Structure formats: structure tokens, C-alpha cells
Coordinates of C-alpha atoms (C1' of nucleotides) in Angstrom, one line a residue:
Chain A
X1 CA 95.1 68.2 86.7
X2 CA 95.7 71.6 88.3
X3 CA 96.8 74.0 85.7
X4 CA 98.0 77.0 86.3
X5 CA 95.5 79.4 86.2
X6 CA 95.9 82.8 87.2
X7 CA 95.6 83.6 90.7
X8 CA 96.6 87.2 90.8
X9 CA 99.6 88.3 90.1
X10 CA 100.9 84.9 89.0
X11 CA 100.5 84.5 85.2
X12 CA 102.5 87.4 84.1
X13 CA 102.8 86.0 80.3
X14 CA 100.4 87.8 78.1
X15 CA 100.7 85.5 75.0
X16 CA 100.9 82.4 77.2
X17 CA 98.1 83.3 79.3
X18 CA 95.3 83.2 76.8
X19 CA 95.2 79.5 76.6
X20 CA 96.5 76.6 75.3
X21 CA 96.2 77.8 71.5
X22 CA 100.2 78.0 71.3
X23 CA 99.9 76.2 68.1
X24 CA 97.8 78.9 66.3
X25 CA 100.7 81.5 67.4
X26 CA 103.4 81.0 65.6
X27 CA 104.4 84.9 66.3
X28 CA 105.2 83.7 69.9
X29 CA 108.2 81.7 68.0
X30 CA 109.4 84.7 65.5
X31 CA 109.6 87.3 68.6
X32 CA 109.8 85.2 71.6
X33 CA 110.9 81.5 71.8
X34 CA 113.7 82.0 69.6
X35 CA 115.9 82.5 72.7
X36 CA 114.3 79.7 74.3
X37 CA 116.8 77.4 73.4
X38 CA 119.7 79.5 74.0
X39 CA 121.5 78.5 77.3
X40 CA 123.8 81.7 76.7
X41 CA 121.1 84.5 77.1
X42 CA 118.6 84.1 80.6
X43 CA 119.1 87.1 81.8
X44 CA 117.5 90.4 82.2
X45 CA 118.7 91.9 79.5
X46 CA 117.6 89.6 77.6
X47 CA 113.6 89.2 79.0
X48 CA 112.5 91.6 77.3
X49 CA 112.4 90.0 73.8
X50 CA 111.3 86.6 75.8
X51 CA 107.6 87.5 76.0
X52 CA 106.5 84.4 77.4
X53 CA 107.2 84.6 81.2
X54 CA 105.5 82.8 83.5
X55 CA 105.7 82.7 87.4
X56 CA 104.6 79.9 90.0
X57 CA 104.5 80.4 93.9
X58 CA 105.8 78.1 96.0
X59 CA 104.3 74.7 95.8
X60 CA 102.8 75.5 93.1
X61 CA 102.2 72.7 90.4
X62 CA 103.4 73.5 87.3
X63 CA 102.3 70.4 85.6
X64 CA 101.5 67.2 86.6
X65 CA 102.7 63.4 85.9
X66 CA 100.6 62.3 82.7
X67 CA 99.4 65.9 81.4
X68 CA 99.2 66.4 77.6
X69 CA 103.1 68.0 77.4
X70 CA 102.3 71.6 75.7
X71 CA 105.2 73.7 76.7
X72 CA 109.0 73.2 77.9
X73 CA 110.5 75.5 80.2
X74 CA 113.5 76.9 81.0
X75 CA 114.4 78.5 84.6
X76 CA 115.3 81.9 85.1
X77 CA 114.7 82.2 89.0
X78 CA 114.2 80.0 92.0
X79 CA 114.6 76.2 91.4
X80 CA 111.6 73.4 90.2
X81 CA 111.3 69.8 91.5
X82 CA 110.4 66.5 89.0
X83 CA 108.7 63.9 91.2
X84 CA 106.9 61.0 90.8
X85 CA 104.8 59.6 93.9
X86 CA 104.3 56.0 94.3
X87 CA 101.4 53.9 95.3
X88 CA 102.6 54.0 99.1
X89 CA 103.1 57.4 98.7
X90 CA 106.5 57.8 98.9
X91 CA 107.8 60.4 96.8
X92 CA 110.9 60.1 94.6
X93 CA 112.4 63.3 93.5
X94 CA 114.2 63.3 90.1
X95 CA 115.9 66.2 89.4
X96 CA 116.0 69.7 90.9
X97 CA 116.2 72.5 88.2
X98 CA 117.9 75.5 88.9
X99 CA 118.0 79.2 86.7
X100 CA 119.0 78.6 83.2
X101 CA 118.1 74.8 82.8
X102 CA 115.3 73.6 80.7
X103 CA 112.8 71.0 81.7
X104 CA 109.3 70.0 80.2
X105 CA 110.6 68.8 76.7
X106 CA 109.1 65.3 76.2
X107 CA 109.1 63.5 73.3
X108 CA 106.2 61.1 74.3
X109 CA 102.8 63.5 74.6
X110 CA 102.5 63.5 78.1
X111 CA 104.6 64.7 80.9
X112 CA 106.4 61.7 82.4
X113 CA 106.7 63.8 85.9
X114 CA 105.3 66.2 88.0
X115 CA 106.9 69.4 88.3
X116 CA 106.3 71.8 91.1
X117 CA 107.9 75.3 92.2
X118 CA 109.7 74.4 95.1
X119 CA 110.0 78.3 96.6
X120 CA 108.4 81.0 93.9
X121 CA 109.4 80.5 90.6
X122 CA 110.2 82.5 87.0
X123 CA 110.1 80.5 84.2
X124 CA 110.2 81.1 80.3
X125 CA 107.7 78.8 78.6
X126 CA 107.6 77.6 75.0
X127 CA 104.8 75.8 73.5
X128 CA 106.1 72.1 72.1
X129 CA 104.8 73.0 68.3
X130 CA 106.7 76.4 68.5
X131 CA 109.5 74.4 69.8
X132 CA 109.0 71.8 66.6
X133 CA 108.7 74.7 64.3
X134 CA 112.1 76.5 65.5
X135 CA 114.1 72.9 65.4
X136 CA 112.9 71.7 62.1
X137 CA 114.2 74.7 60.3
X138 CA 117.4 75.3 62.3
X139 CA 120.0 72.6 63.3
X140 CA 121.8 74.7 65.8
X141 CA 118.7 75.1 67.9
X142 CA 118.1 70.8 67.1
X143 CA 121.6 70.6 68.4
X144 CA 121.3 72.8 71.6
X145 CA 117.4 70.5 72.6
X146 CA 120.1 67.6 72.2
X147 CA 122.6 69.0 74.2
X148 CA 120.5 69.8 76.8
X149 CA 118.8 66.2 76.9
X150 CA 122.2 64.8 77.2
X151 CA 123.3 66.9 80.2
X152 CA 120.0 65.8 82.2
X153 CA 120.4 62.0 81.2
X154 CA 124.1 62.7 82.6
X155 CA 122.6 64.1 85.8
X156 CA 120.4 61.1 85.9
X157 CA 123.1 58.7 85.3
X158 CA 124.6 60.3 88.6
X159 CA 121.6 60.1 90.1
X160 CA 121.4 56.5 89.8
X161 CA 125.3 56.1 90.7
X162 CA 124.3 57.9 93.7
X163 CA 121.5 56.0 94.6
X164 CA 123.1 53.0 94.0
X165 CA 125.6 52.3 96.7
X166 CA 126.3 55.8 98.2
X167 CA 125.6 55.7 102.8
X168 CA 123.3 58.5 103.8
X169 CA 126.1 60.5 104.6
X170 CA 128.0 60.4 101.1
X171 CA 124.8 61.6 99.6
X172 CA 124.4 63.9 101.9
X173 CA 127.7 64.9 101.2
X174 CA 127.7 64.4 97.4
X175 CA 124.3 66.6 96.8
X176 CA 125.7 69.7 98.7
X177 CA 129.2 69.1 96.8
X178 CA 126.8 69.1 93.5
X179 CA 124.9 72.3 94.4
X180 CA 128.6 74.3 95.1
X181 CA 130.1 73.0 91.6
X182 CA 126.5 74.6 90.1
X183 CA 126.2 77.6 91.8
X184 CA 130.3 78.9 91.2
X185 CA 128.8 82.2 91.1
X186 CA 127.3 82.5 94.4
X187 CA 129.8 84.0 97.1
X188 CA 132.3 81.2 98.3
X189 CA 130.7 77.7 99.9
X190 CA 127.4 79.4 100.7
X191 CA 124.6 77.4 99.3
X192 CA 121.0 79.6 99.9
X193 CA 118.7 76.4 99.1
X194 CA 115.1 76.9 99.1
X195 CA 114.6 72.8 99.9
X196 CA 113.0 71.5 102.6
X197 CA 114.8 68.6 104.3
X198 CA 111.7 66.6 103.0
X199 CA 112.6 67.3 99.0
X200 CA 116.3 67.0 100.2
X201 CA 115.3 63.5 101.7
X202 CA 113.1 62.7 98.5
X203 CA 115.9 63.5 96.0
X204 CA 118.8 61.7 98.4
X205 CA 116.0 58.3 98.2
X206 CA 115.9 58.4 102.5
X207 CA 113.8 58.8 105.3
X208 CA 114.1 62.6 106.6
X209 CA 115.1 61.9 109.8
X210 CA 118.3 59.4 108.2
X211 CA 118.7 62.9 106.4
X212 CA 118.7 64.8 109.0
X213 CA 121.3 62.8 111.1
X214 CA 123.6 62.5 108.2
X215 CA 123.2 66.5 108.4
X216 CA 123.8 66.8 112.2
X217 CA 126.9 64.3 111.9
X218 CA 128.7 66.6 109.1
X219 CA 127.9 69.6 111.8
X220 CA 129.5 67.6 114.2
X221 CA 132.5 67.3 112.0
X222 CA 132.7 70.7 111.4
X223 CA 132.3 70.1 107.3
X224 CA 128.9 72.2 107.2
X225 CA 126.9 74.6 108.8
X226 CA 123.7 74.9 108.9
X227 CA 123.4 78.7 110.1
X228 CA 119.1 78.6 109.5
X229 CA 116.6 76.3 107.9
X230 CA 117.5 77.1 103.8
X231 CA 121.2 78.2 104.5
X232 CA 123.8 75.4 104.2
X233 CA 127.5 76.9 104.5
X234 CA 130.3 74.4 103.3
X235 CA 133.5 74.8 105.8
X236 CA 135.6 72.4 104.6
X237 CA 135.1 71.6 100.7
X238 CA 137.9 68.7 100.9
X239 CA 136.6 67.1 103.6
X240 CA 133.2 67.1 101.8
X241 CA 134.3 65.9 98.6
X242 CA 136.3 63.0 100.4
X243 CA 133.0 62.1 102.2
X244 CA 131.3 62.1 99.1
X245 CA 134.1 59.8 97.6
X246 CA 133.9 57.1 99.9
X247 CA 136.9 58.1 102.2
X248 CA 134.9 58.2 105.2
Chain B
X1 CA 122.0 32.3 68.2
X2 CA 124.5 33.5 66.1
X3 CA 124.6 34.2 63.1
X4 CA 125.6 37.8 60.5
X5 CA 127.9 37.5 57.8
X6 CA 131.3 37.8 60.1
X7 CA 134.3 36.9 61.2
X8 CA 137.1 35.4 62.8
X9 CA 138.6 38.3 65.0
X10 CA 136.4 41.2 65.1
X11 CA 136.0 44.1 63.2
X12 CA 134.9 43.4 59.6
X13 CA 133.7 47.0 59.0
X14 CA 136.4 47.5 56.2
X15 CA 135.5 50.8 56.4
X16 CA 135.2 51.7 60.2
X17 CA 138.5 49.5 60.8
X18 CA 140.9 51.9 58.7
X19 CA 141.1 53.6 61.8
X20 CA 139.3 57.1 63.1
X21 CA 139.8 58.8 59.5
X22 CA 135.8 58.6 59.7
X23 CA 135.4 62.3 58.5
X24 CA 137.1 61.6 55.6
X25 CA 135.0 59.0 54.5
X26 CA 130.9 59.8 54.0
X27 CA 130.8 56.9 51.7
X28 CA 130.1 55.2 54.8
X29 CA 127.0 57.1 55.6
X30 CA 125.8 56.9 52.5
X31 CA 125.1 53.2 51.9
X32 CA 125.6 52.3 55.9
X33 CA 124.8 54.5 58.9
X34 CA 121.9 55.7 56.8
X35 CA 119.9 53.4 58.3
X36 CA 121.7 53.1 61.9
X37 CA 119.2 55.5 63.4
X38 CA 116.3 53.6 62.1
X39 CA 114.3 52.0 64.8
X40 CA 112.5 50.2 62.6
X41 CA 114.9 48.5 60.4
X42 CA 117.2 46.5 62.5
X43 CA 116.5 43.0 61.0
X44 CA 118.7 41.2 58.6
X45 CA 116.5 42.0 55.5
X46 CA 118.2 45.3 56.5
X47 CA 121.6 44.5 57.5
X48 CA 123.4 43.5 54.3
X49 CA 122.7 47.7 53.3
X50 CA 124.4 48.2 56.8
X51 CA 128.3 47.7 56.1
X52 CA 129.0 48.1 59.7
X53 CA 129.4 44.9 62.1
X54 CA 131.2 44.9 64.9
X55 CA 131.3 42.2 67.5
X56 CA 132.1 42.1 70.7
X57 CA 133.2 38.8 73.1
X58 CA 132.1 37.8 76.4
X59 CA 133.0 40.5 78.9
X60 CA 135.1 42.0 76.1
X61 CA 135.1 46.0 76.6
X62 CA 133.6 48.2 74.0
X63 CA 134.7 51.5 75.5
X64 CA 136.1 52.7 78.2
X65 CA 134.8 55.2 80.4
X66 CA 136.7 58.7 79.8
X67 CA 137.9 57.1 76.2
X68 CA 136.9 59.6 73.1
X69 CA 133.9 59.0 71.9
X70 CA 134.4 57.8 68.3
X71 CA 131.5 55.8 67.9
X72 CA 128.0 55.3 68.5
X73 CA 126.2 51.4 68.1
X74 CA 123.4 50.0 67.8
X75 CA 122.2 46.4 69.3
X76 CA 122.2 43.4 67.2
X77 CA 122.3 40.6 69.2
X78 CA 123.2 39.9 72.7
X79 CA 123.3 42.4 75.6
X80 CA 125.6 45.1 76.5
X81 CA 125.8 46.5 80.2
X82 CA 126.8 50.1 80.6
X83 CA 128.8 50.8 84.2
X84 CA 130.8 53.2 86.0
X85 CA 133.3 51.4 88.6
X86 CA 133.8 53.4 92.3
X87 CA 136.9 54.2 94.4
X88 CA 135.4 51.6 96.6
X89 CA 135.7 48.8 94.4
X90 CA 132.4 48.7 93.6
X91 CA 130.4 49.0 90.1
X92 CA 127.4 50.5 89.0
X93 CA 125.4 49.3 86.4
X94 CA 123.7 51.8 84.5
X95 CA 121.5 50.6 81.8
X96 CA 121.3 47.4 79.6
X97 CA 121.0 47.4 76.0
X98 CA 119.3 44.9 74.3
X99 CA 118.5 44.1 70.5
X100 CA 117.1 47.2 68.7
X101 CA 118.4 49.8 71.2
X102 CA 120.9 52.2 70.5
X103 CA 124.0 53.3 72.9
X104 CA 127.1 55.7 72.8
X105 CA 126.0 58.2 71.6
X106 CA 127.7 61.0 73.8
X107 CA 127.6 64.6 73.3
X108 CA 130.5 66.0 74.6
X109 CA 133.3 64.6 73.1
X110 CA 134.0 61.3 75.9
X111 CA 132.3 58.4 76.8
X112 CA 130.8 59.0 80.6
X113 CA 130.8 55.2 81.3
X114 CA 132.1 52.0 80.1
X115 CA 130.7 49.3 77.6
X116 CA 130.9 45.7 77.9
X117 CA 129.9 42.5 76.7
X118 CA 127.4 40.7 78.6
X119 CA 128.0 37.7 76.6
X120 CA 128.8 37.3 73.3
X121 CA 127.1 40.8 71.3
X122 CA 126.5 41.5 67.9
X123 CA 126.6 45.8 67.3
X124 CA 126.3 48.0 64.7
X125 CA 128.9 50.7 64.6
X126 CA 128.7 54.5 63.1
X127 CA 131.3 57.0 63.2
X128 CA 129.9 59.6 65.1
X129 CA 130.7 62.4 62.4
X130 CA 129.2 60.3 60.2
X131 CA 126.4 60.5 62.4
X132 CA 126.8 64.6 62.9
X133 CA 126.9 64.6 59.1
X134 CA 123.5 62.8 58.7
X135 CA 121.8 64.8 61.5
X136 CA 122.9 68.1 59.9
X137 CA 120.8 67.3 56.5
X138 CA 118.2 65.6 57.5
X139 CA 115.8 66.9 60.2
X140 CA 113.9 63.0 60.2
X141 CA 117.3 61.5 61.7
X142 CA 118.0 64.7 64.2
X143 CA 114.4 63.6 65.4
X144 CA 114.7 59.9 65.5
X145 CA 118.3 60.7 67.5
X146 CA 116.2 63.1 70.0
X147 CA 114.1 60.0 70.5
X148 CA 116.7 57.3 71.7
X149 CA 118.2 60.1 74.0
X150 CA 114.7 60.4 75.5
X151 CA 114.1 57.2 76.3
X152 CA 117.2 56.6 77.7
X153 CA 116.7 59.5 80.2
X154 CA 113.3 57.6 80.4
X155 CA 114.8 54.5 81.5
X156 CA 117.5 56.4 83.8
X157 CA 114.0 58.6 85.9
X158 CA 112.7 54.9 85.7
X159 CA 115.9 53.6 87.6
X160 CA 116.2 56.7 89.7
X161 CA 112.8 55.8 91.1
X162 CA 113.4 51.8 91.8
X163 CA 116.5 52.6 93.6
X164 CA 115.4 55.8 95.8
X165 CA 112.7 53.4 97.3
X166 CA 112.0 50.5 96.5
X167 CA 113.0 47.3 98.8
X168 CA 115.4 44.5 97.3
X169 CA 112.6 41.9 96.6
X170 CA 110.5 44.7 94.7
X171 CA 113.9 45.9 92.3
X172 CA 114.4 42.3 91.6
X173 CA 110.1 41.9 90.5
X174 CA 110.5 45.4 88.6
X175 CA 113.5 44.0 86.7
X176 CA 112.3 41.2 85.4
X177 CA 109.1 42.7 84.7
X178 CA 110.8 45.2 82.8
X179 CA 112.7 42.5 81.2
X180 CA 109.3 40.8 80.8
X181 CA 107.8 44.2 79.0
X182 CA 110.8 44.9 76.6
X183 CA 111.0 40.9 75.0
X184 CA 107.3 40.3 74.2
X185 CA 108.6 38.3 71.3
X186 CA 110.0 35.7 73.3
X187 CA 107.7 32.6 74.5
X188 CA 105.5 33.6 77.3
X189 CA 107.0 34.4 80.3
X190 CA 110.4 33.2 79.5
X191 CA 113.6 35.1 80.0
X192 CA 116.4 34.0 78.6
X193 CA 119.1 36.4 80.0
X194 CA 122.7 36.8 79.9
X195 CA 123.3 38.4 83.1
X196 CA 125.2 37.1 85.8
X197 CA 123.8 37.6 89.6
X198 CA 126.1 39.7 89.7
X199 CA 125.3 41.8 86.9
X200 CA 122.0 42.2 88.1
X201 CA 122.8 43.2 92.1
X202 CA 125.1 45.6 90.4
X203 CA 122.1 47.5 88.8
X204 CA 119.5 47.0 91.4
X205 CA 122.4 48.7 93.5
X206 CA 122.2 46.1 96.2
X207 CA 125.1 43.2 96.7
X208 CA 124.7 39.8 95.4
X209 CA 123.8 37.5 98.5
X210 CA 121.0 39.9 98.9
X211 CA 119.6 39.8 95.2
X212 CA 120.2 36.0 95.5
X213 CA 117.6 35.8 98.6
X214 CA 115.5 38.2 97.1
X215 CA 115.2 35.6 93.8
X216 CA 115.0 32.6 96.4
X217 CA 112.1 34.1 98.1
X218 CA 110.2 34.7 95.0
X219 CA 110.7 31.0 94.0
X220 CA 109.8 29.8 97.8
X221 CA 105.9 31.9 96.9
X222 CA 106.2 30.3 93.2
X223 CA 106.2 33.5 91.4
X224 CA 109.2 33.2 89.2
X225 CA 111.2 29.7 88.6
X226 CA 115.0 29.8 87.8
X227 CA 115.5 26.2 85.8
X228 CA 119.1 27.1 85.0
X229 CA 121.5 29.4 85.4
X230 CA 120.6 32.0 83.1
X231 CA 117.2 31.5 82.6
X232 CA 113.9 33.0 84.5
X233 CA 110.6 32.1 84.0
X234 CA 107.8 34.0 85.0
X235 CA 104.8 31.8 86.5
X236 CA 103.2 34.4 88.2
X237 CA 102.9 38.0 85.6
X238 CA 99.9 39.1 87.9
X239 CA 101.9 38.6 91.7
X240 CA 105.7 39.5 90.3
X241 CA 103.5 43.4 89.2
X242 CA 101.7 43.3 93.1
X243 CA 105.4 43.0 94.3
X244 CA 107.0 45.5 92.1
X245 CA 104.2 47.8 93.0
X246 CA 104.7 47.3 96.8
X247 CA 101.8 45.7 97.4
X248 CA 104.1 42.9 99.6
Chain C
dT1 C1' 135.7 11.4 83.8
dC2 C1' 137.9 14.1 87.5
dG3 C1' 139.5 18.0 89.5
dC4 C1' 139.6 22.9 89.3
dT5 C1' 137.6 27.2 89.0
dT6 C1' 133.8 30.3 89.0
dC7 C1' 129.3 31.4 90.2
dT8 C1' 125.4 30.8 93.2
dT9 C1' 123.0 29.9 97.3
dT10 C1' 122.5 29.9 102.3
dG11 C1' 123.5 31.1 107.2
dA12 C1' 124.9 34.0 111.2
dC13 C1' 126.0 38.2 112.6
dA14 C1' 127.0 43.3 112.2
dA15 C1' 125.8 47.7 110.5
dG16 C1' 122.8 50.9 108.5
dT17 C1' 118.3 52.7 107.7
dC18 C1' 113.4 53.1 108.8
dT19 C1' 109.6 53.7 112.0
dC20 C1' 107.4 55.6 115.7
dA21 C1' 107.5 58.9 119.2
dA22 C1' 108.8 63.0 121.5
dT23 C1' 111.0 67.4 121.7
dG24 C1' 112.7 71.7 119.9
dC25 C1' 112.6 75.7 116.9
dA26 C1' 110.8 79.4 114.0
dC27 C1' 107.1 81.6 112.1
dT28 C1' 102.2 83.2 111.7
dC29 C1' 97.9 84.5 113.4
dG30 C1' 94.9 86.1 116.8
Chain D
dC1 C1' 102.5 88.5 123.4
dG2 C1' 101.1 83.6 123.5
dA3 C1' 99.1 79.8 121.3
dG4 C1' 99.2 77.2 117.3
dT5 C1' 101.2 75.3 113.3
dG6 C1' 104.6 73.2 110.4
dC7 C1' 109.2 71.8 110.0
dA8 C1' 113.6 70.1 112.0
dT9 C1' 116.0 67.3 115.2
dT10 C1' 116.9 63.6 118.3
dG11 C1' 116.2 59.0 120.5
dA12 C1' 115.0 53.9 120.9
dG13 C1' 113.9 49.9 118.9
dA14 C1' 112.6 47.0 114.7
dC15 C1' 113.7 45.7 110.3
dT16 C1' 116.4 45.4 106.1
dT17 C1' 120.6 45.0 103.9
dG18 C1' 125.6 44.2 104.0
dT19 C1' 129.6 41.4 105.5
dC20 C1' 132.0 37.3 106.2
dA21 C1' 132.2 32.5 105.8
dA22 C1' 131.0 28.1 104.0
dA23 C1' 128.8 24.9 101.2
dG24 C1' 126.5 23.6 96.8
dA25 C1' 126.0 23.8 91.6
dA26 C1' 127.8 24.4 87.1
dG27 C1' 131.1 24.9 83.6
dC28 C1' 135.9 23.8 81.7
dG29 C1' 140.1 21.8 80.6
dA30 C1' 143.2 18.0 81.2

DNA sequence: TCGCTTCTTTGACAAGTCTCAATGCACTCG
DNA sequence: CGAGTGCATTGAGACTTGTCAAAGAAGCGA
């Protein structure tokens, strides 16, 4: 039930920070939100006509499991956990968001995860009923809210793959092959991660010490290094990606 | 259980089997796929206005993973499992689909894991232009579309979660209380399922022997009952939700 | 019906992962 | 600078699941 009030410095979003009355604000949508949708334009040069930026510190719950779902977001900088935690609480992790994905659009009214910042966060929010507004009158944006459901029930269909009959060490080895193929733009094998071994271990469905073993062993075998806590450096991509496969 | 107008062989969709000219034909949209994306109509009262019935044998394959995506269907009768086989030999079982559900719907332009029958299956089957067509014009069927993409990423998070913690014997309770939850129609407590063991290890992501002792202890503490083959019956709705839960 | 095949169930053992405990490491705050 | 704190790593043993093997049911065709 935490919602993100404004500590200093936190809530930057001028329209989005006076409340929950997106619905009466339909001039968010006309000036703002319109580029919501669009996977093609995140970047700077583009925030400007995105007024509705919103920023989270580190930890920092963005909304929780169950919460009346007002507003999808999409990422622009630093990456955002989905969890759910369990009645022994154990935490499963279900997707990691990184800068230009979207997450937050449910169909149901509530949130069906919790999502927290994992280091600080940017986001662009959208109020659901701007959202509504924007698809009903324009197929390409329906098509693009599509588009991106499909790509995270893709993800999720890999998850499960993954989860299903993968050793510690192919996941290991398969999440870190994952984060290089996203990240293409980042200078070569050099993953900056801002995960604790904890969300690493919560995603991957282990213990963290099975994690961290599965880490040390790919060290060991000269695949990775792990040059400080958030860096991982990939030295040998093929030998990853066979590890990942099943070869061992 | 059978039953819909049909045939000998397997395609009696006069207008589907005349091969992948679907484009060319939005007659078929018009007086069948209409009411594909209809949750609510599925029943026969319906399916005469439906011209297209497919149907699918035992273990038959409905697509191929990698295989253009030509069509979406929709669940008449029977059960249809969704997998992705591994280098290893080994096969994941994504979802289930049951009566009423919808699958194959794909956005980009291949099918990201194969279809078969469980046992025998009864399907509706629409052109996916013909589908693109319908979504274009009419904002109701975009929606209804947005909704069975939803809840299947629903369903993946939901599988996500049993697998990244949950111990054999508490997948095998979750799944038949799932089961349990989706077939309310059915006499009390009775599940009548096609799936083989093997089927079912193959999604809980754990191997058959173990599944099979998993089922056996829940019959030793009378909480399910397994009369034949193919057929569960829950005797115990209030332990079979402890177990799922964790709760031993 | 018998015999054959396939699927299911059970057992014994091996392998992998988890739990608990201790140590190491990096960073922050006095 | 040193103590304290939180996170990461490693080790030892318990427990769960996988593997291999065999026996028991169930379905099928001759």
C-alpha cells in the first residue's frame, strides 16, 4: 500500500504528481502520453514532450501486488523488478525490465505483481484511462499495447522453459547470455547490472548461495568475470551460450 | 464426447482448406471469425454461424514450432498442450488449453512453440488476416484480443511462480487445483483429464517417476484418488489448497 | 482370449540443490 | 581510522529430485 509519495526530489512529474485524478486530465494524453506507446522514441530528445516522468530510488516500490492498476510504465533508465512473495516468504521474481520496456498495463483492475526499482529509476507513466482513450481511437497505438504484451508473454514463456529443466549453472549461464543479446549497445560482453545476487537468485528460482556457486564455477572456467559486486564481464560468449544449451 | 457437424479426415472448413489465400477471402470473417474472439459464445447454439472446424487427432501436431503462423484457434473440445522440445531431448510444456480458451495467436509472423493434440480436439480456426482485418475496424475485438493475451501472460507469471519454488508434491496440488478452478462445470471434484503422466511432469518441469510419487503420496494421506488412468478425483479441496500453499 | 506394447508405479542409488553456519569483502558511519 | 553493517562467498551435511532398473496395470490387435 506504499504509494509513491514524494520524498524530495523523487516525484519529478508535475501532471502526475497531483494525484490520482488522471482520468479528469485528458491534456496529459494530447501533449504527453501519446509517445507512451511508442517503443521507437525514449530518449532525451524526446522527454521533453513526455511530461509525465516519474523517478523511484532504489528499493523503492513502485506499486504493489493487488493495487487498483492506474498507470503503465515504460523505462527510460535503470531496470524495475515484478515479484510476487509467497506465504513462506520466498520471493519469485518475474521479469526484470530494462530502459525502453513497458510494464504496469493490466487488463484485470489490479496489479497482479509488485514492482520495485531495483537501483534508482526514471520511468514515464501513463494513466490506464489515458491509455484507453489513445487505443480506442488509434489502431496503431492498439497494435503496439499488443505487441508489447506479446514480447513479455514470450519472455515468460522462456522463463518457464528456463525454470523448467535448466541446472543452476545453465541458468546462470542463460540469464547473463539474455542480458548481452539486450544490451547490444553496451561496449562488448560488459554487463553493468545493478542486481543483487538475491534478485539474481529470485529470478534464476534458487537459493543464493546455489547461485553464487554456479557464479564462482563459470569464474573458474574462465567464461565470466566478476571484476566487483554489479559488474559481470563475459570472456568467452561461446562457451556461455553452450553452457546455457545444455553442452556442459 | 464427440460430437460437431464433421468429418471423416479433417479439415471441413471449405473455406480455410483452399489453402493460405486467406487475404483474399473476408467472406470468411464476415459470417465466421466474427464471433472467434467471442468469449462468450463458444457453445453450439453458436457454432453453426462459425464455418470454421478443424479437428485434430490424438497427439496429431497443429503447428510446429518455427512454422508461419497462419492461424489462430480457438478450443472446442478436448485439450491441446503447447511445448517447446530441448537439445537435450527433453520437452517443455508450456500451457494447456482447454474448451473456451484461445491459442496461436502470435505476433511476429512464427509460431514460438508447437501445438498438439492431447487427445482427440475439436478447434476453431481463423486466418490470422482475417483476424488483423476484424481488429482493424472494430476496437470491441482489438480489446477482447488484448484480453486472451493477458491472461495467457497471466497463466505464464502463474507458472513462472510454481516452478521457481515450489516442491514437486506442491506443483502436482497447484495443478490439479488449477484444473479444479478452470472446470467448475464438471461434477464436484472430478477431473476428467486427458493428460498422460507424462504430460503433466513435462509442465510441472520435473520427470515422471517423481510426479508419479508425488500423486502416490497424495493418495497414501487420501487427498486426491486416481480410479483410472486418466481420471483424478479430488476428496480433499481444503488439504490439496494447504499443500499447494506450502503449508506441508 | 492371449500376447504385445505402452504407460504407470515403485525401489535403490547418484546427483543436485537447499539449509545452516562461518568467513570474507566492501562500504558507511562515527 | 576502526567498528559495524550488509552482501557475497565458501563449506559440510541433509534433503529432494533425477537416473536407472524392474515390475505392475492397461489398452490393443491378432
Amino acid at each position: 500500500m506504499q504509494r509513491t509519495a514524494a520524498e524530495p526530489g523523487r516525484d519529478l512529474g508535475a501532471l502526475s504528481s497531483s494525484g490520482e485524478s488522471a482520468s479528469a486530465r485528458p491534456a496529459a494524453c494530447e501533449h504527453g502520453c501519446r509517445f507512451f506507446m511508442d517503443e521507437a522514441c525514449a530518449h532525451k530528445s524526446d522527454m521533453d514532450k513526455v511530461g509525465v516522468t516519474v523517478k523511484f530510488a532504489r528499493n523503492e516500490t513502485i506499486y504493489s501486488k493487488g493495487d487498483e492498476a492506474h498507470y503503465s510504465y515504460k523505462m527510460i533508465e535503470g531496470a524495475v523488478r515484478l515479484s510476487r512473495i509467497f506465504a513462506d516468504g520466498r520471493r519469485q521474481i518475474v521479469n526484470f525490465y530494462l530502459p525502453d520496456e513497458t510494464f504496469g498495463i493490466e487488463l484485470s483492475g489490479e496489479y497482479t505483481s509488485t514492482a520495485e526499482a531495483v537501483g534508482d529509476v526514471v520511468t514515464l507513466r501513463c494513466p490506464r484511462l489515458c491509455i484507453a482513450q489513445l487505443t480506442a481511437g488509434n489502431p496503431d497505438i492498439s497494435q503496439k499495447r499488443l505487441a508489447m504484451l506479446s514480447k513479455n508473454l514470450a519472455a515468460a514463456e522462456r522463463h518457464v522453459a528456463m525454470l523448467g529443466h535448466q541446472s543452476a549453472k545453465e541458468r546462470v549461464a542463460s540469464f547473463f547470455l539474455a542480458l548481452e543479446m539486450q544490451r547490444r549497445t553496451e561496449s562488448e560482453g560488459m554487463l553493468d547490472l545493478p542486481l543483487s545476487r538475491q534478485d539474481i537468485a529470485d529470478y534464476l528460482g534458487l537459493t543464493i548461495e546455489t547461485t553464487c556457486r554456479a557464479l564462482s564455477e563459470l569464474k573458474r572456467q574462465k567464461i565470466i568475470d566478476a571484476p566487483s559486486r554489479r559488474r559481470i564481464v563475459i570472456r568467452d560468449l561461446a562457451g556461455l551460450q553452450a553452457i546455457a544449451e545444455g553442452d556442459v
